[in-house]
Amino acid sequence: MPPRIAQIRLVSSHPQVYAPCDDSFALVDALLADRSKLLDHHPSICMEIGSGSGYVITSLALILGSESKNAHYFATDLNPHATEVTRQTLEAHGVHAELLTTNIASGLEKRLSGMVDLMVINPPYVPTPEDEVGSSGLSSAWAGGENGRSVIDKILPVADNLLSEKGWLYMLFLADNDPLQICLQMRDKGYGAKIIVQRSTEEETLHVIKFWRDPDIQIEGNEAVSGGKTAPQRGFDFLRSQISRLSFRETRQ
């Protein structure tokens, strides 16, 4: 039997809350693709930043299911309507998360510092004028400012603080966000990266990228490496080629 995910017919809605769409489905598909690894990972604390309708955090709780019965779930959103819709979606599927209406993870950064084993984020990534970023209502779900990076660049340091030593982050990006540069930025902080799902629609090219703390990268950053490339370096060369090929195809279409 395939693992359960949130059913669209049971996902609650509100005129001011972003409904599940291609980006939401891509993020859940990435979790499904990694399900066996997630179960072996045994996350104790799972978190979604920007829960919207609750489709992703609900799907995550269902994917992990009873095999991760000790996992505790958190979900945040800046939009109070989204927090309520997330609660309704969770309840409709018989799962639970601790919900907080807040900006990114304000109010949880000390409480959960270094404790989150699994984090999922579908950030506001659409390039927009800066004055649209953080506005109230529906547009706050997608308005990402210049290059779609204004909110992303605020989220990443928060995620770094919250993630445990074994923490995994699944985050969705648009090609316009320059995901390769983001991966290199995370590499400088000691993270490995891998594209789990990449998908092109008529309107956008999406990447779901998994980040994890990589001790080989951390060692590499503290030592002068000579000779051939290390495994992390080869991994990032492969990641670069993946993103470059996808972006090249997009420009030709």
JSON list of N, CA, C and O in Angstrom, two decimals, residues 124-130 133 139 142-152:
[
{"chain": "A", "resi": 124, "resn": "PRO", "atom": "N", "xyz": [8.11, 32.12, 0.13]},
{"chain": "A", "resi": 124, "resn": "PRO", "atom": "CA", "xyz": [7.73, 33.09, -0.92]},
{"chain": "A", "resi": 124, "resn": "PRO", "atom": "C", "xyz": [8.93, 33.29, -1.86]},
{"chain": "A", "resi": 124, "resn": "PRO", "atom": "O", "xyz": [9.93, 33.87, -1.45]},
{"chain": "A", "resi": 125, "resn": "TYR", "atom": "N", "xyz": [8.84, 32.79, -3.08]},
{"chain": "A", "resi": 125, "resn": "TYR", "atom": "CA", "xyz": [10.01, 32.76, -3.96]},
{"chain": "A", "resi": 125, "resn": "TYR", "atom": "C", "xyz": [9.83, 33.54, -5.27]},
{"chain": "A", "resi": 125, "resn": "TYR", "atom": "O", "xyz": [10.74, 33.62, -6.08]},
{"chain": "A", "resi": 126, "resn": "VAL", "atom": "N", "xyz": [8.65, 34.09, -5.49]},
{"chain": "A", "resi": 126, "resn": "VAL", "atom": "CA", "xyz": [8.38, 34.76, -6.76]},
{"chain": "A", "resi": 126, "resn": "VAL", "atom": "C", "xyz": [9.00, 36.16, -6.76]},
{"chain": "A", "resi": 126, "resn": "VAL", "atom": "O", "xyz": [8.80, 36.93, -5.81]},
{"chain": "A", "resi": 127, "resn": "PRO", "atom": "N", "xyz": [9.80, 36.51, -7.78]},
{"chain": "A", "resi": 127, "resn": "PRO", "atom": "CA", "xyz": [10.34, 37.87, -7.87]},
{"chain": "A", "resi": 127, "resn": "PRO", "atom": "C", "xyz": [9.21, 38.90, -7.95]},
{"chain": "A", "resi": 127, "resn": "PRO", "atom": "O", "xyz": [8.33, 38.80, -8.80]},
{"chain": "A", "resi": 128, "resn": "THR", "atom": "N", "xyz": [9.24, 39.85, -7.03]},
{"chain": "A", "resi": 128, "resn": "THR", "atom": "CA", "xyz": [8.21, 40.90, -6.96]},
{"chain": "A", "resi": 128, "resn": "THR", "atom": "C", "xyz": [8.86, 42.20, -6.50]},
{"chain": "A", "resi": 128, "resn": "THR", "atom": "O", "xyz": [10.00, 42.19, -6.01]},
{"chain": "A", "resi": 129, "resn": "PRO", "atom": "N", "xyz": [8.17, 43.33, -6.61]},
{"chain": "A", "resi": 129, "resn": "PRO", "atom": "CA", "xyz": [8.67, 44.56, -5.97]},
{"chain": "A", "resi": 129, "resn": "PRO", "atom": "C", "xyz": [8.84, 44.35, -4.47]},
{"chain": "A", "resi": 129, "resn": "PRO", "atom": "O", "xyz": [8.06, 43.61, -3.84]},
{"chain": "A", "resi": 130, "resn": "GLU", "atom": "N", "xyz": [9.85, 44.98, -3.90]},
{"chain": "A", "resi": 130, "resn": "GLU", "atom": "CA", "xyz": [10.15, 44.78, -2.48]},
{"chain": "A", "resi": 130, "resn": "GLU", "atom": "C", "xyz": [8.99, 45.19, -1.58]},
{"chain": "A", "resi": 130, "resn": "GLU", "atom": "O", "xyz": [8.81, 44.61, -0.51]},
{"chain": "A", "resi": 133, "resn": "VAL", "atom": "N", "xyz": [6.63, 42.42, -0.27]},
{"chain": "A", "resi": 133, "resn": "VAL", "atom": "CA", "xyz": [7.12, 41.38, 0.64]},
{"chain": "A", "resi": 133, "resn": "VAL", "atom": "C", "xyz": [6.53, 41.59, 2.04]},
{"chain": "A", "resi": 133, "resn": "VAL", "atom": "O", "xyz": [6.54, 42.70, 2.57]},
{"chain": "A", "resi": 139, "resn": "SER", "atom": "N", "xyz": [-0.95, 37.49, -0.89]},
{"chain": "A", "resi": 139, "resn": "SER", "atom": "CA", "xyz": [0.29, 37.76, -1.62]},
{"chain": "A", "resi": 139, "resn": "SER", "atom": "C", "xyz": [1.54, 37.48, -0.79]},
{"chain": "A", "resi": 139, "resn": "SER", "atom": "O", "xyz": [2.62, 37.25, -1.34]},
{"chain": "A", "resi": 142, "resn": "TRP", "atom": "N", "xyz": [3.64, 34.33, -1.72]},
{"chain": "A", "resi": 142, "resn": "TRP", "atom": "CA", "xyz": [4.52, 34.18, -2.88]},
{"chain": "A", "resi": 142, "resn": "TRP", "atom": "C", "xyz": [5.47, 35.35, -3.10]},
{"chain": "A", "resi": 142, "resn": "TRP", "atom": "O", "xyz": [6.48, 35.20, -3.79]},
{"chain": "A", "resi": 143, "resn": "ALA", "atom": "N", "xyz": [5.17, 36.53, -2.56]},
{"chain": "A", "resi": 143, "resn": "ALA", "atom": "CA", "xyz": [5.98, 37.71, -2.85]},
{"chain": "A", "resi": 143, "resn": "ALA", "atom": "C", "xyz": [7.37, 37.59, -2.23]},
{"chain": "A", "resi": 143, "resn": "ALA", "atom": "O", "xyz": [7.53, 37.62, -1.01]},
{"chain": "A", "resi": 144, "resn": "GLY", "atom": "N", "xyz": [8.39, 37.46, -3.11]},
{"chain": "A", "resi": 144, "resn": "GLY", "atom": "CA", "xyz": [9.74, 37.20, -2.63]},
{"chain": "A", "resi": 144, "resn": "GLY", "atom": "C", "xyz": [10.72, 38.34, -2.84]},
{"chain": "A", "resi": 144, "resn": "GLY", "atom": "O", "xyz": [11.90, 38.19, -2.52]},
{"chain": "A", "resi": 145, "resn": "GLY", "atom": "N", "xyz": [10.26, 39.48, -3.37]},
{"chain": "A", "resi": 145, "resn": "GLY", "atom": "CA", "xyz": [11.18, 40.60, -3.56]},
{"chain": "A", "resi": 145, "resn": "GLY", "atom": "C", "xyz": [12.12, 40.37, -4.73]},
{"chain": "A", "resi": 145, "resn": "GLY", "atom": "O", "xyz": [11.87, 39.55, -5.62]},
{"chain": "A", "resi": 146, "resn": "GLU", "atom": "N", "xyz": [13.23, 41.11, -4.74]},
{"chain": "A", "resi": 146, "resn": "GLU", "atom": "CA", "xyz": [14.18, 41.04, -5.83]},
{"chain": "A", "resi": 146, "resn": "GLU", "atom": "C", "xyz": [14.74, 39.62, -5.99]},
{"chain": "A", "resi": 146, "resn": "GLU", "atom": "O", "xyz": [15.23, 39.02, -5.03]},
{"chain": "A", "resi": 147, "resn": "ASN", "atom": "N", "xyz": [14.65, 39.09, -7.20]},
{"chain": "A", "resi": 147, "resn": "ASN", "atom": "CA", "xyz": [15.08, 37.72, -7.51]},
{"chain": "A", "resi": 147, "resn": "ASN", "atom": "C", "xyz": [14.37, 36.67, -6.66]},
{"chain": "A", "resi": 147, "resn": "ASN", "atom": "O", "xyz": [14.81, 35.52, -6.61]},
{"chain": "A", "resi": 148, "resn": "GLY", "atom": "N", "xyz": [13.30, 37.08, -5.98]},
{"chain": "A", "resi": 148, "resn": "GLY", "atom": "CA", "xyz": [12.59, 36.14, -5.11]},
{"chain": "A", "resi": 148, "resn": "GLY", "atom": "C", "xyz": [13.38, 35.72, -3.90]},
{"chain": "A", "resi": 148, "resn": "GLY", "atom": "O", "xyz": [13.06, 34.72, -3.25]},
{"chain": "A", "resi": 149, "resn": "ARG", "atom": "N", "xyz": [14.41, 36.50, -3.52]},
{"chain": "A", "resi": 149, "resn": "ARG", "atom": "CA", "xyz": [15.33, 36.07, -2.48]},
{"chain": "A", "resi": 149, "resn": "ARG", "atom": "C", "xyz": [15.16, 36.79, -1.13]},
{"chain": "A", "resi": 149, "resn": "ARG", "atom": "O", "xyz": [15.79, 36.39, -0.15]},
{"chain": "A", "resi": 150, "resn": "SER", "atom": "N", "xyz": [14.33, 37.80, -1.06]},
{"chain": "A", "resi": 150, "resn": "SER", "atom": "CA", "xyz": [14.28, 38.60, 0.17]},
{"chain": "A", "resi": 150, "resn": "SER", "atom": "C", "xyz": [13.90, 37.77, 1.38]},
{"chain": "A", "resi": 150, "resn": "SER", "atom": "O", "xyz": [14.52, 37.87, 2.44]},
{"chain": "A", "resi": 151, "resn": "VAL", "atom": "N", "xyz": [12.86, 36.96, 1.24]},
{"chain": "A", "resi": 151, "resn": "VAL", "atom": "CA", "xyz": [12.42, 36.14, 2.38]},
{"chain": "A", "resi": 151, "resn": "VAL", "atom": "C", "xyz": [13.33, 34.91, 2.53]},
{"chain": "A", "resi": 151, "resn": "VAL", "atom": "O", "xyz": [13.68, 34.53, 3.65]},
{"chain": "A", "resi": 152, "resn": "ILE", "atom": "N", "xyz": [13.71, 34.31, 1.42]},
{"chain": "A", "resi": 152, "resn": "ILE", "atom": "CA", "xyz": [14.60, 33.14, 1.46]},
{"chain": "A", "resi": 152, "resn": "ILE", "atom": "C", "xyz": [15.87, 33.45, 2.24]},
{"chain": "A", "resi": 152, "resn": "ILE", "atom": "O", "xyz": [16.32, 32.66, 3.08]}
]
